[in-house]
GROMACS .gro file of C-alpha atoms in nm:
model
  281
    1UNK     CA    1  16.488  -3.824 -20.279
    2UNK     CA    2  16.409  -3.440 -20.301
    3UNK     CA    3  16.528  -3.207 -20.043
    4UNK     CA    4  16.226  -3.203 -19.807
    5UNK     CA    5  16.242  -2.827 -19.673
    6UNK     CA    6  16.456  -2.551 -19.847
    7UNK     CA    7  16.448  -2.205 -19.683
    8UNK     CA    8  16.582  -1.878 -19.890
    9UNK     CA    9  16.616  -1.557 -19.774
   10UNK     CA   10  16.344  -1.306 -19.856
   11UNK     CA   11  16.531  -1.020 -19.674
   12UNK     CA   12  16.722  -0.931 -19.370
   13UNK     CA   13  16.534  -1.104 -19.092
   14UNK     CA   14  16.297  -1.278 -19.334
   15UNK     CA   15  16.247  -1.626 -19.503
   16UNK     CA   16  16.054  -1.883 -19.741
   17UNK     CA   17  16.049  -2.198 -19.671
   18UNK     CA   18  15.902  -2.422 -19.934
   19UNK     CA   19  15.902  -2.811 -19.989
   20UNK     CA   20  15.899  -3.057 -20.316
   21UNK     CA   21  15.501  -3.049 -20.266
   22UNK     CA   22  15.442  -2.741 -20.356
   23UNK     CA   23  15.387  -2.583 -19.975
   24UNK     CA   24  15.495  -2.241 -19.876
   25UNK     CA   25  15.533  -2.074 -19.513
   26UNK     CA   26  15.719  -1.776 -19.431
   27UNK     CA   27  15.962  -1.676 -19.108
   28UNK     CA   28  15.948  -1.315 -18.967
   29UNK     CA   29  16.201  -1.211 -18.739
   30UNK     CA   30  16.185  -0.914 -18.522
   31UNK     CA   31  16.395  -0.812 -18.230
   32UNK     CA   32  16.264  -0.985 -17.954
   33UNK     CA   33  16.097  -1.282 -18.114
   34UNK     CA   34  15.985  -1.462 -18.433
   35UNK     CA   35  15.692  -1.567 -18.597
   36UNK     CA   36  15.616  -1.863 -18.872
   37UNK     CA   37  15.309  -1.798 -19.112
   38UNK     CA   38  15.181  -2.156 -19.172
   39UNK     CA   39  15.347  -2.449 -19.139
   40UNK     CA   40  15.364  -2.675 -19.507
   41UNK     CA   41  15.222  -3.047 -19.436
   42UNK     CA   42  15.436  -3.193 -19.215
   43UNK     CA   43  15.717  -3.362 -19.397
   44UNK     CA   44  16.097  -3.287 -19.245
   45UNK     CA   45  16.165  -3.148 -18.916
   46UNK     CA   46  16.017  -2.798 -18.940
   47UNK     CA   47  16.087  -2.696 -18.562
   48UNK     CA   48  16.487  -2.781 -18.646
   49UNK     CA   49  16.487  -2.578 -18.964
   50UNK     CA   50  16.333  -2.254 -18.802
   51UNK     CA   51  16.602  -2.301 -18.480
   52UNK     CA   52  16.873  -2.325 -18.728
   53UNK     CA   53  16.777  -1.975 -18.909
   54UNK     CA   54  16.695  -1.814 -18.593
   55UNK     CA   55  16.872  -1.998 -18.288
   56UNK     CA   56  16.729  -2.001 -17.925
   57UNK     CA   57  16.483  -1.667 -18.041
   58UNK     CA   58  16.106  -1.729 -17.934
   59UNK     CA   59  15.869  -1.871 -18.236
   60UNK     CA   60  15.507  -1.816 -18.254
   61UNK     CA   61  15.351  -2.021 -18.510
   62UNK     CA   62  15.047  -1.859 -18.717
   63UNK     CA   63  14.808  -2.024 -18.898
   64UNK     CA   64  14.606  -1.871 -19.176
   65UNK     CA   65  14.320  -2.193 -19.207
   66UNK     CA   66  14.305  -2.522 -19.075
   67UNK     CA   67  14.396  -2.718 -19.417
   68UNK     CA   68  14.631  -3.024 -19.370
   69UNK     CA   69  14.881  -2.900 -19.625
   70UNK     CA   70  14.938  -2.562 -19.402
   71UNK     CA   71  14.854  -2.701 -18.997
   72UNK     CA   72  15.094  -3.055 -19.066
   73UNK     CA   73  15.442  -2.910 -18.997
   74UNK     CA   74  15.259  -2.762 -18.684
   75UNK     CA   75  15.337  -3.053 -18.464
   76UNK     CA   76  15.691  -2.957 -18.449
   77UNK     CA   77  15.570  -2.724 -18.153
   78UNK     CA   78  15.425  -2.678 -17.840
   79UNK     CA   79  15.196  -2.367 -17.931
   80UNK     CA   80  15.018  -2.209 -18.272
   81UNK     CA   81  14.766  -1.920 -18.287
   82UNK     CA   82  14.482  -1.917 -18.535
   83UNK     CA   83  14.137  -1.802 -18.580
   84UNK     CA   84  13.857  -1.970 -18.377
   85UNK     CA   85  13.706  -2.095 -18.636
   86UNK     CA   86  14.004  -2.274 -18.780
   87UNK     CA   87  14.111  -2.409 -18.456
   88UNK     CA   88  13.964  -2.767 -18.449
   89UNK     CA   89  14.189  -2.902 -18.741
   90UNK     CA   90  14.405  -3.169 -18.628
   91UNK     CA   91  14.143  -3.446 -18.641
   92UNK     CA   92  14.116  -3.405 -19.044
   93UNK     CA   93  14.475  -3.358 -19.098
   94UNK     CA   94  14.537  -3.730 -18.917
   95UNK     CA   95  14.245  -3.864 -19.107
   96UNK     CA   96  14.450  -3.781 -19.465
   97UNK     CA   97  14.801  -3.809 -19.320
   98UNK     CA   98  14.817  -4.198 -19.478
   99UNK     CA   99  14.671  -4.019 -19.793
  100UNK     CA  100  14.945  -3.775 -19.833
  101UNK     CA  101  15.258  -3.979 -19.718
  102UNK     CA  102  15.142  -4.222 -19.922
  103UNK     CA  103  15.138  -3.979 -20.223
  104UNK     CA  104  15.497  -3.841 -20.115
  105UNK     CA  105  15.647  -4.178 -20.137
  106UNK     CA  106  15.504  -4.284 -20.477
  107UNK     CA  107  15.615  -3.915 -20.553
  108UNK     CA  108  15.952  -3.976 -20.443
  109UNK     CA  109  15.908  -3.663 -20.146
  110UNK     CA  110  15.967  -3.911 -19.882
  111UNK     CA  111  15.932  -4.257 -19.772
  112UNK     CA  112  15.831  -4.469 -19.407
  113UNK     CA  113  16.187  -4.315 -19.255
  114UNK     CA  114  16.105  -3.934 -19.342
  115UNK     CA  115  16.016  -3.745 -19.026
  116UNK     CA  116  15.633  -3.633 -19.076
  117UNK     CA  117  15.473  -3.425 -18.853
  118UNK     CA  118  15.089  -3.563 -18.807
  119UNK     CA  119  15.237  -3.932 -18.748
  120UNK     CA  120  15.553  -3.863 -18.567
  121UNK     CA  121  15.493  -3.512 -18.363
  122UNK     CA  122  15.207  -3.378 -18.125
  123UNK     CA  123  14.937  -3.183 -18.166
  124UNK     CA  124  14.990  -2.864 -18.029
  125UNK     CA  125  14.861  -2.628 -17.790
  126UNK     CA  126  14.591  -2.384 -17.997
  127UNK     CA  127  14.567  -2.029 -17.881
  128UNK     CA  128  14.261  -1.837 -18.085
  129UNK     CA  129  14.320  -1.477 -18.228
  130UNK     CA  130  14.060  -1.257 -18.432
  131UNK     CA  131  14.057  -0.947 -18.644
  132UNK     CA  132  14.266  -0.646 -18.558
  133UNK     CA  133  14.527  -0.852 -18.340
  134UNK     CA  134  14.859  -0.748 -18.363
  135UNK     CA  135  15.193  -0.976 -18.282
  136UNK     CA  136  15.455  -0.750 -18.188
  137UNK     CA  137  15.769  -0.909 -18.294
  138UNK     CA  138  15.990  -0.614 -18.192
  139UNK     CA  139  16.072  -0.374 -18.477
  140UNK     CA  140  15.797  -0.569 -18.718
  141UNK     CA  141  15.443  -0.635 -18.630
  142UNK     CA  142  15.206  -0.893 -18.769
  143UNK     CA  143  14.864  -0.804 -18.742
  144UNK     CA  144  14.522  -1.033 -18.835
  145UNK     CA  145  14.294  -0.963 -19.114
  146UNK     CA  146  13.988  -1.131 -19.160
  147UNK     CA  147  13.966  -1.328 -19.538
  148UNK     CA  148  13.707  -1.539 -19.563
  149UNK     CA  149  13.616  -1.749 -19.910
  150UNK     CA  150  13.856  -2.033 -19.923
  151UNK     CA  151  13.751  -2.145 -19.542
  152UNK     CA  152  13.512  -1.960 -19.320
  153UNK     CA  153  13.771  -1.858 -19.102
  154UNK     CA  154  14.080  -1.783 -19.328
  155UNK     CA  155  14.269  -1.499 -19.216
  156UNK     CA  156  14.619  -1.324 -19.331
  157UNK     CA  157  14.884  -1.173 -19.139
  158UNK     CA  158  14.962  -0.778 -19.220
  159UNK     CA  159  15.294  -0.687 -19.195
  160UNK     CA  160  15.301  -0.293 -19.228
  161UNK     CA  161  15.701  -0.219 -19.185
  162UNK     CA  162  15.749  -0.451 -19.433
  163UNK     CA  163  15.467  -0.397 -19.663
  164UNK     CA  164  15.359  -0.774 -19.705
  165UNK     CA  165  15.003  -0.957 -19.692
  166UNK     CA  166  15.106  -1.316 -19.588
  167UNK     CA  167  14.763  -1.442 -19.744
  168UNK     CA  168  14.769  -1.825 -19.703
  169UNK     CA  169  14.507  -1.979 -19.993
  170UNK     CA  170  14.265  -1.672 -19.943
  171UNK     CA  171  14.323  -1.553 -20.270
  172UNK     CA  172  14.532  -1.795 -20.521
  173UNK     CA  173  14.523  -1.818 -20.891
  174UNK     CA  174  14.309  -2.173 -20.918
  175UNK     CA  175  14.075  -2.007 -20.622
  176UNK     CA  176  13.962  -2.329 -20.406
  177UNK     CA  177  13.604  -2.270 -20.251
  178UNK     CA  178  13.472  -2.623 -20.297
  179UNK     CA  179  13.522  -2.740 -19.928
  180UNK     CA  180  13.214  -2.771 -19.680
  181UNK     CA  181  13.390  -2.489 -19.463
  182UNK     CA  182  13.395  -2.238 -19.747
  183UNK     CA  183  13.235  -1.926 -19.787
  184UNK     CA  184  13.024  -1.830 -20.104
  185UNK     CA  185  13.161  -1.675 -20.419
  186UNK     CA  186  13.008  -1.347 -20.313
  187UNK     CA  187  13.185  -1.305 -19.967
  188UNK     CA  188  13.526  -1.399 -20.153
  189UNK     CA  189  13.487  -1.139 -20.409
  190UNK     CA  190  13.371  -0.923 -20.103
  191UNK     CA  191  13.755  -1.042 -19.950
  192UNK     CA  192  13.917  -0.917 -20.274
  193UNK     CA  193  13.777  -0.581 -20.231
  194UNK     CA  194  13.914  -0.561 -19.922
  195UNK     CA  195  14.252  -0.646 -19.995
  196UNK     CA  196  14.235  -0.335 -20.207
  197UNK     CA  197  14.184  -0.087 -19.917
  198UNK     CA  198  14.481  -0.233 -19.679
  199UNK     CA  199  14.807  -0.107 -19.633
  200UNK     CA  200  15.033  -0.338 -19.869
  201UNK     CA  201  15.252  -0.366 -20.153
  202UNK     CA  202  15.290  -0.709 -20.253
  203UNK     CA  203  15.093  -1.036 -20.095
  204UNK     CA  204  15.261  -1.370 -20.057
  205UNK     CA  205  15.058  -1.680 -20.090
  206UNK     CA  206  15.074  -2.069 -19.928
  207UNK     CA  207  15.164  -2.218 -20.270
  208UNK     CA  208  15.333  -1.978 -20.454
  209UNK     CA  209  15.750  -1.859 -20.458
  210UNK     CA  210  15.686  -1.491 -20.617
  211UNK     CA  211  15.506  -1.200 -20.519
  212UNK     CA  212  15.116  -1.067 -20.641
  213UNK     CA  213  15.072  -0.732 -20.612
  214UNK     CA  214  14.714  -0.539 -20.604
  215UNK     CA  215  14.736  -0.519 -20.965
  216UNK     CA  216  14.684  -0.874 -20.990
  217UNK     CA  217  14.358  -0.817 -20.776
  218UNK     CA  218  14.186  -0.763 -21.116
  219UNK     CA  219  14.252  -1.108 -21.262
  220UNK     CA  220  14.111  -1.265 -20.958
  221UNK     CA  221  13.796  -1.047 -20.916
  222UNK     CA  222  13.713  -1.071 -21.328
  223UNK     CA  223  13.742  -1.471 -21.241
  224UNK     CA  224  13.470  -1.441 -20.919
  225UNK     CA  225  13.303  -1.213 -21.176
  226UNK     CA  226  13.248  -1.499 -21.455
  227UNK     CA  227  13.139  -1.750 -21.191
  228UNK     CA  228  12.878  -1.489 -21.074
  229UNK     CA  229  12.747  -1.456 -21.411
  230UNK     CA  230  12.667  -1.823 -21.437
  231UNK     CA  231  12.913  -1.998 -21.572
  232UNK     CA  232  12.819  -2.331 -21.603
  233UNK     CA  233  13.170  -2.501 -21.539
  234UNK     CA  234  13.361  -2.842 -21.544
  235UNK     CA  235  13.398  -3.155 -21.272
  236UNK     CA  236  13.692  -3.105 -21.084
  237UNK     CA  237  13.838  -3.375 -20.937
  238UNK     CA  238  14.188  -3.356 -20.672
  239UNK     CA  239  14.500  -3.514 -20.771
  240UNK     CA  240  14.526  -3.772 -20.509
  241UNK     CA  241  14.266  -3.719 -20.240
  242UNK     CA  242  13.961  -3.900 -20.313
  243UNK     CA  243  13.672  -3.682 -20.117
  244UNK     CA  244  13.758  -3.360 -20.286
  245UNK     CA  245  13.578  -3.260 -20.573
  246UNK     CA  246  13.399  -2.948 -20.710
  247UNK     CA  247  13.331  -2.743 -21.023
  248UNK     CA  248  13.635  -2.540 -21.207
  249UNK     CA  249  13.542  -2.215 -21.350
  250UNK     CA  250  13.796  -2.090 -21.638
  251UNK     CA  251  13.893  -1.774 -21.667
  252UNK     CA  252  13.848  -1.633 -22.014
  253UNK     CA  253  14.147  -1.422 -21.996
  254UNK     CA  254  14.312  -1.580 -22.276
  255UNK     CA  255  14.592  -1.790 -22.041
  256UNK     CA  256  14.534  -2.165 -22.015
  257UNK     CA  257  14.908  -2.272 -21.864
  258UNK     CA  258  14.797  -2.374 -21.515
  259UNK     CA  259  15.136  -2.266 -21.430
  260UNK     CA  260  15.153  -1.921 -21.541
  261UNK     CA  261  15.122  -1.639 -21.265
  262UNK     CA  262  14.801  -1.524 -21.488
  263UNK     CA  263  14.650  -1.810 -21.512
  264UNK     CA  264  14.288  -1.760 -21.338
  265UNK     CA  265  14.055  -2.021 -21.213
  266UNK     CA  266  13.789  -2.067 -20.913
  267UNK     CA  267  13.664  -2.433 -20.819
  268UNK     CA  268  13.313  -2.428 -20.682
  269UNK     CA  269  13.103  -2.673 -20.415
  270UNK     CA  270  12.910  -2.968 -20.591
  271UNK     CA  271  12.953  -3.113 -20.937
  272UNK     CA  272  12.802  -2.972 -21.260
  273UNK     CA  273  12.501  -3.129 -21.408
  274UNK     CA  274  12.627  -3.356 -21.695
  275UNK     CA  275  12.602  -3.216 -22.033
  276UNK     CA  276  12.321  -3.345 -22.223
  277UNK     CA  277  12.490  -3.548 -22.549
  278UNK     CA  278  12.311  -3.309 -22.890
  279UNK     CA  279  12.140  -3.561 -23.120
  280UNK     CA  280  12.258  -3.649 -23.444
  281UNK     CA  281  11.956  -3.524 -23.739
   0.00000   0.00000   0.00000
């Protein structure tokens, strides 16, 4: 059995916290209170890891989108903030909860003792912040940014003392915008521009244990770039979650290791038209 949540600090007053799937949240500490950006899927006690780093300190939990794999650990508390749009999640998180635990266990994550969050916690209370609101932690201050593409409603948290985008899935290197609640490839390049003009050094994804930095900005917006030109594209299918399907663009920037930092891809709504077969003279 894999550890199921590993924390590692980041920085005085600052933490990842990561899990054997792949999930990725981040703990902020100021003076007076704390905040969690995103909450992983669920599996482990998530409210007991966060006391342990922090003690008895107040905890607001922020949520970039309303995707299972960053809402799920959420039911370890009472409260979590996130943008209107995003706030009516729990029902589809429940709905592939049986999916995913039972992916953990053939995975070896976790098995029918593991605590898990969307079967074994509540579903908390949901308070609903917008653009331009700031968290003041005490000494460090969070504030929302609007960054549509991968949902509607996706936002980041700015952290100006500290000179981090917390970013969620907004921008990623295999660039998901195949759900019904996605935006258009347009309005995410449109995001990507505007990550350019804020106030940050580095950004820090959902899914992802290293840093991007605006220089990386041009390896995402060349990939929106070749999908705009009309790239025709390959079926996508997900891993382990039937539903979910689109079409994968490829970057032509000369890296195909999926796991490389510069590896580039966006996956698109609907399923390519299937090639026609070239007759034989």
């Amino acid at each position: 059995m894999h550890d199921l949540i590993s924390s590692e600090s980041a920085g005085e007053g600052l933490w990842r916290i990561h899990n054997a799937m792949g999930e990725v949240c981040y703990l902020v500490e100021g003076a007076r209170e704390a905040a969690l950006v995103d909450a992983m899927g669920g599996f482990g006690d998530l409210g007991a890891l966060v006391a342990g780093l922090i003690g008895k300190k107040p905890v607001k939990v922020l949520l970039t989108h309303r995707h299972a794999d960053h809402v799920g650990g959420a039911y370890w508390f009472s409260d979590v903030w996130a943008h209107a749009q995003e706030a009516s999640c729990w029902g589809v998180c429940e709905r592939y909860a049986h999916i995913v635990a039972e992916h953990a266990a053939k995975e070896g994550y976790a098995d029918a003792s593991t605590p898990f969050g969307p079967r074994d916690g509540a579903r908390p209370r949901v308070h609903t912040t917008a653009e331009g609101d700031v968290f003041d932690l005490g000494g460090r201050t969070l504030q929302v940014v609007g960054l549509p593409g991968h949902t509607s409603g996706s936002i980041g948290f700015l952290c100006r003392e500290l000179g981090i985008l917390f970013s969620g899935d907004a921008v990623t290197p295999i660039e998901c915008l195949c759900f019904p609640e996605s935006s258009s490839v347009q309005t995410y390049k449109e995001t990507l521009e505007k990550l350019r003009r804020l106030p940050f050094e580095r950004f820090w994804t959902g899914h992802h244990l290293h840093d991007f930095t605006k220089k990386d900005l041009d390896g995402f917006e060349s990939a929106a770039d070749f999908v705009l030109s009309g790239d025709r594209g390959y079926a996508w299918h997900h891993g382990f979650i039937p539903d979910w399907e689109g079409t994968i663009h490829f970057a032509p920037n000369g890296v195909n290791d999926v796991d490389s930092c510069d590896f580039r891809a966006v996956i698109t709504r609907g399923l390519p038209a299937p090639r026609r077969r070239r007759s034989r003279p």
